[in-house]
CSV table of C-alpha atoms in Angstrom, one decimal:
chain,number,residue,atom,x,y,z
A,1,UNK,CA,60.0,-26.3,166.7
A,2,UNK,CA,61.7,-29.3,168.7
A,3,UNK,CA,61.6,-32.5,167.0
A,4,UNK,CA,60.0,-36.4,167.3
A,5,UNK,CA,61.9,-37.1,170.4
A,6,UNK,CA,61.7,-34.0,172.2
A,7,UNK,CA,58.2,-34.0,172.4
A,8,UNK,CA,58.3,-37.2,173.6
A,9,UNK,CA,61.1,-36.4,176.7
A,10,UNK,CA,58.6,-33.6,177.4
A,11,UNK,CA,55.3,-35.4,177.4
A,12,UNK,CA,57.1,-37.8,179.9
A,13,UNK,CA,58.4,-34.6,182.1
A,14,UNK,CA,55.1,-32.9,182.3
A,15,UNK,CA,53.7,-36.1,182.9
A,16,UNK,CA,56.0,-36.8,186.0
A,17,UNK,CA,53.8,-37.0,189.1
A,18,UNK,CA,50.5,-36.6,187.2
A,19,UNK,CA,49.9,-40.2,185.3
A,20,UNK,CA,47.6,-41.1,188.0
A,21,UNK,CA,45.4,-38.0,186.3
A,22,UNK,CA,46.4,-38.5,182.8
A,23,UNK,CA,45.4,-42.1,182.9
A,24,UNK,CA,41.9,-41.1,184.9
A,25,UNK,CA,40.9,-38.4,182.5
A,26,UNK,CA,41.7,-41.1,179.6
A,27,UNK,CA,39.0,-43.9,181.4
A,28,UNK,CA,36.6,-41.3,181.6
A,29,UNK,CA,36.8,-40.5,177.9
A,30,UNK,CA,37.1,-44.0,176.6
A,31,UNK,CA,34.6,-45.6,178.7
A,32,UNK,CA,32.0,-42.5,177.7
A,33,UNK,CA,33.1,-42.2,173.8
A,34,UNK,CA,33.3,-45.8,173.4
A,35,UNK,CA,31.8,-48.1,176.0
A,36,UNK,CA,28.4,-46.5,176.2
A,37,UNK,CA,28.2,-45.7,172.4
A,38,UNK,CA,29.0,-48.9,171.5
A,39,UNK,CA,26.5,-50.7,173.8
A,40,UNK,CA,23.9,-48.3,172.5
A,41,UNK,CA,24.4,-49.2,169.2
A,42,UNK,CA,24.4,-52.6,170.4
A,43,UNK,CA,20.7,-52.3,172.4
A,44,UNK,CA,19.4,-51.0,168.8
A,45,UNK,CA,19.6,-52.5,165.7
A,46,UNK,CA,19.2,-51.2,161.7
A,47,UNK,CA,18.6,-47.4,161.0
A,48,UNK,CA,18.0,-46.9,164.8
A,49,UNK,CA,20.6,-48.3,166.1
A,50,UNK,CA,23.1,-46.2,163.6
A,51,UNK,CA,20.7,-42.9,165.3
A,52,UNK,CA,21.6,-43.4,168.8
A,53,UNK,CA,25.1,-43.9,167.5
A,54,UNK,CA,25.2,-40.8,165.5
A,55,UNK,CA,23.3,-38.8,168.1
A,56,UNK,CA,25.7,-40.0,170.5
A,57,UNK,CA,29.1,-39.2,168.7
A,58,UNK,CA,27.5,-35.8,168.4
A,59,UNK,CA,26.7,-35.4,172.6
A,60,UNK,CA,30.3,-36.6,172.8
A,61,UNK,CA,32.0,-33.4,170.6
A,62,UNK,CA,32.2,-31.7,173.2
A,63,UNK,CA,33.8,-34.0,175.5
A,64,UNK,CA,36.6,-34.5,172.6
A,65,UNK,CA,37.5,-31.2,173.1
A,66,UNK,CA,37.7,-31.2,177.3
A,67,UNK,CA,40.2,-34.1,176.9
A,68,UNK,CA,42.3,-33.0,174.6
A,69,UNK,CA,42.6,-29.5,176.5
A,70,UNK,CA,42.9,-31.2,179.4
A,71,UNK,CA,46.9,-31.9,178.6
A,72,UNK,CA,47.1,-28.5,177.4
A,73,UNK,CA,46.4,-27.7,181.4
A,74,UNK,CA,48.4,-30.3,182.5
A,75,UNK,CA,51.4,-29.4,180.5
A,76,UNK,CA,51.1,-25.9,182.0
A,77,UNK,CA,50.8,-27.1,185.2
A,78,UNK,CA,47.1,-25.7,185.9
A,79,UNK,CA,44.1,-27.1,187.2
A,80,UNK,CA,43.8,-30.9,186.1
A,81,UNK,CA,40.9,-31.8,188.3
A,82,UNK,CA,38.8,-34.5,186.7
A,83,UNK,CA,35.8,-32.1,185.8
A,84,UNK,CA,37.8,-30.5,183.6
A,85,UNK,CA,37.3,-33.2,180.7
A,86,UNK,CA,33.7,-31.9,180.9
A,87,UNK,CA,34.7,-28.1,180.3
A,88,UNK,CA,33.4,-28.5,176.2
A,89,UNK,CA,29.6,-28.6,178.0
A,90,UNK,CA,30.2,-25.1,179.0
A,91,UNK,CA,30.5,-24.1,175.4
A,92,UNK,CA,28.3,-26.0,174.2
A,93,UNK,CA,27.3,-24.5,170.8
A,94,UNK,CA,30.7,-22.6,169.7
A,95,UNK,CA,32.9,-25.9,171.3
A,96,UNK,CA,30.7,-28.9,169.0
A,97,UNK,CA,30.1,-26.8,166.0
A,98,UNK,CA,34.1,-26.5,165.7
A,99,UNK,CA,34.2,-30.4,166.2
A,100,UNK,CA,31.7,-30.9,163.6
A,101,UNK,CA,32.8,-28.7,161.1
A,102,UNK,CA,36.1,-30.1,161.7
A,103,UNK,CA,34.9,-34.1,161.2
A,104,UNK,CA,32.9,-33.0,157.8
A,105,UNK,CA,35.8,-31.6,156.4
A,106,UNK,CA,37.8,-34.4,157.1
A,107,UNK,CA,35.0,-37.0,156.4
A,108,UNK,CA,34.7,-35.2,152.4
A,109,UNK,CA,38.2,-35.3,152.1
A,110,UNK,CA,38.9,-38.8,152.7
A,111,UNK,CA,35.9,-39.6,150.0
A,112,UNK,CA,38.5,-37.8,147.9
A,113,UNK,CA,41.2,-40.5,148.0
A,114,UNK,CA,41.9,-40.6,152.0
A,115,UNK,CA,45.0,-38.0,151.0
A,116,UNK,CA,43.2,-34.7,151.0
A,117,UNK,CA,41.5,-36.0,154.2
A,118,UNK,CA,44.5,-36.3,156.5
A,119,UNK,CA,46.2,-32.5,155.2
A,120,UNK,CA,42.5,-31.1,156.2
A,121,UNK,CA,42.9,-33.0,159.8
A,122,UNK,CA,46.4,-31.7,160.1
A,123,UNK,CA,45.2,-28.3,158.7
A,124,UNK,CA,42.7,-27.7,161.4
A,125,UNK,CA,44.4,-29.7,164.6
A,126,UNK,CA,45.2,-27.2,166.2
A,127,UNK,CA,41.3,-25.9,166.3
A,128,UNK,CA,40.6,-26.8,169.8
A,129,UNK,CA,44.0,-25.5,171.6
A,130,UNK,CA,43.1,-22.0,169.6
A,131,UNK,CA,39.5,-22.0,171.4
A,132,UNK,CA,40.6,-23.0,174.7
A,133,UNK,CA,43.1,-20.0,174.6
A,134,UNK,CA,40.8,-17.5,173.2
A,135,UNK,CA,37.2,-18.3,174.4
A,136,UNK,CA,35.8,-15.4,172.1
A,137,UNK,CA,37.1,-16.4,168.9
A,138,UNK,CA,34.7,-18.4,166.7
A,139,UNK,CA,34.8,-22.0,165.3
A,140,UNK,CA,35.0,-21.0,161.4
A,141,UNK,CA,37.9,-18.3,162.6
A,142,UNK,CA,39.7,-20.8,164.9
A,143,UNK,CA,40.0,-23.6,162.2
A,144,UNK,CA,41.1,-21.0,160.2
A,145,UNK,CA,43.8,-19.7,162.1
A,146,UNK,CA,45.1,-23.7,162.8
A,147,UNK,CA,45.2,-23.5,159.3
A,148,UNK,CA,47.9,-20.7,159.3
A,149,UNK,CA,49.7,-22.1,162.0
A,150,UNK,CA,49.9,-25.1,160.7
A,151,UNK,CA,51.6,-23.8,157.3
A,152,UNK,CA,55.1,-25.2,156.8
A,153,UNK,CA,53.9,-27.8,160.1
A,154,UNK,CA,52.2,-30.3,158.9
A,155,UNK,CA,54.2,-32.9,157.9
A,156,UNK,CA,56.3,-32.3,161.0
A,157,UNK,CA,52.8,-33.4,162.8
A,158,UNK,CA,51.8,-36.3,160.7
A,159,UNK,CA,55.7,-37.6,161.6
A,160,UNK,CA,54.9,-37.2,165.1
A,161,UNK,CA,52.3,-38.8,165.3
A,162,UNK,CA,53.2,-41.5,163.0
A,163,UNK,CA,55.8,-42.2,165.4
A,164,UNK,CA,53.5,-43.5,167.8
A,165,UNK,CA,52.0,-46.3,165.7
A,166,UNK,CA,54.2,-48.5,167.5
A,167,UNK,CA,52.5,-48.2,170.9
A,168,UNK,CA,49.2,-47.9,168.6
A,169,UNK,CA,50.0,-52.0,168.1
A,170,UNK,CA,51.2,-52.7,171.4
A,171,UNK,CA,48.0,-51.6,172.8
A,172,UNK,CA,45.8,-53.2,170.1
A,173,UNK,CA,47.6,-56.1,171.7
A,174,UNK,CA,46.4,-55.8,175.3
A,175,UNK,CA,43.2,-55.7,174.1
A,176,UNK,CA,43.0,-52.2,174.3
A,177,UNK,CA,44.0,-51.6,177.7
A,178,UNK,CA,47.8,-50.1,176.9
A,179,UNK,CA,45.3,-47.0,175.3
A,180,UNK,CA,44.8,-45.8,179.2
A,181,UNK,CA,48.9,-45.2,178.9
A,182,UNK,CA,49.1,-44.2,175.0
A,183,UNK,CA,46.1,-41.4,175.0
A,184,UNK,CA,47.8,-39.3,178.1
A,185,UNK,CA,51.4,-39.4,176.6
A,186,UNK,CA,50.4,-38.9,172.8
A,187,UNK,CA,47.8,-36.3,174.2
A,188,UNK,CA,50.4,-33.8,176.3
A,189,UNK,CA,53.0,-34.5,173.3
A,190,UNK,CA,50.4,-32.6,171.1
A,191,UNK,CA,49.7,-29.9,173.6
A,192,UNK,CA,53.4,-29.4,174.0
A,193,UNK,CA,53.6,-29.2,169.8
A,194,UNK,CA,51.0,-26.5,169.9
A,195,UNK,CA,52.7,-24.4,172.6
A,196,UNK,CA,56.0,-24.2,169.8
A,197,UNK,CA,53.8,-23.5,167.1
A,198,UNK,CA,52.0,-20.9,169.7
A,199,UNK,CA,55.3,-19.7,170.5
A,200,UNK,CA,56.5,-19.0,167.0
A,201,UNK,CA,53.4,-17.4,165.6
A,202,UNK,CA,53.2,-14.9,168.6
């Protein structure tokens, strides 16, 4: 496993040539996750506006799952084209069920003290890298294979991505813009994490 820094260098590499896509791939996902949820919310107010939200977060599993894979691809130098953020609708069932059972978990473990909540997030983050390698394994056997990988990892993980709360401010800062930069780099960081932790467990 490489450390903080060498992630970083090799987000950067990977991401030589191909911001242009990195940063496209990250407007389509915040202007769908965000923008449109949050002006539905917006159009409805009370117990059916918080519907449409819910209802929406749910359509929008899948799409979770396209974007973050979409760096794995990237870092691998395979097909980045723009559709590919959609590739969680082709999986419909197996792809949202392992998002959901993934945001429960974490949702019940932050009720107990916020603590137990972030090991379950680092437990099962590798979920979604697991599925789009093996397209036959389940979600309750891919969450639970993260969970093996991760053994001995997750601190290292939780560092890493602490050590982007800096940028995390500086984009608060531009109003949110600077997140069209952060989400690529952070994103094929990650994937590049999981290909170590890949490598090691083969």
């Amino acid at each position: 496993m490489g450390n903080n820094q060498s992630y970083k260098n090799r987000a950067l590499a990977s991401l030589e040539g191909k911001w242009t896509n990195g940063i496209i791939a990250a407007v389509i996902y915040l202007l769908i996750t965000g923008c449109v949820g949050q002006a539905g919310s917006i159009m409805f107010d009370g117990i059916t506006g918080y519907g449409v939200s819910g209802f929406w977060w749910l359509l929008c599993m899948p799409l979770e799952w396209g974007f973050t894979v979409y760096f794995l691809n990237l870092i691998r130098n395979e097909d980045i084209a723009y559709e590919r953020v959609f590739d969680g609708y082709k999986d419909f069932i197996r792809v949202g069920l392992a998002e959901f059972l993934i945001c429960v978990c974490v949702i019940i473990g932050c009720i107990l003290l916020i603590i137990p909540g972030i090991i379950l997030s680092l437990m099962f983050s590798q979920t979604e890298y697991i599925m789009k390698d093996d397209p036959q394994i389940s979600a309750a056997d891919a969450m639970k294979k993260s969970a093996e990988m991760m053994q001995g990892h997750k601190m290292e993980l939780f560092w890493l991505l602490l050590s982007f709360i800096g940028w995390g401010i500086l984009c608060v800062l531009t109003f949110g813009f600077g997140f069209i930069f952060l989400l690529p780099y952070m994103s094929s960081a990650l994937s590049h994490f999981y290909e170590d932790l890949k490598a090691e467990n083969a």
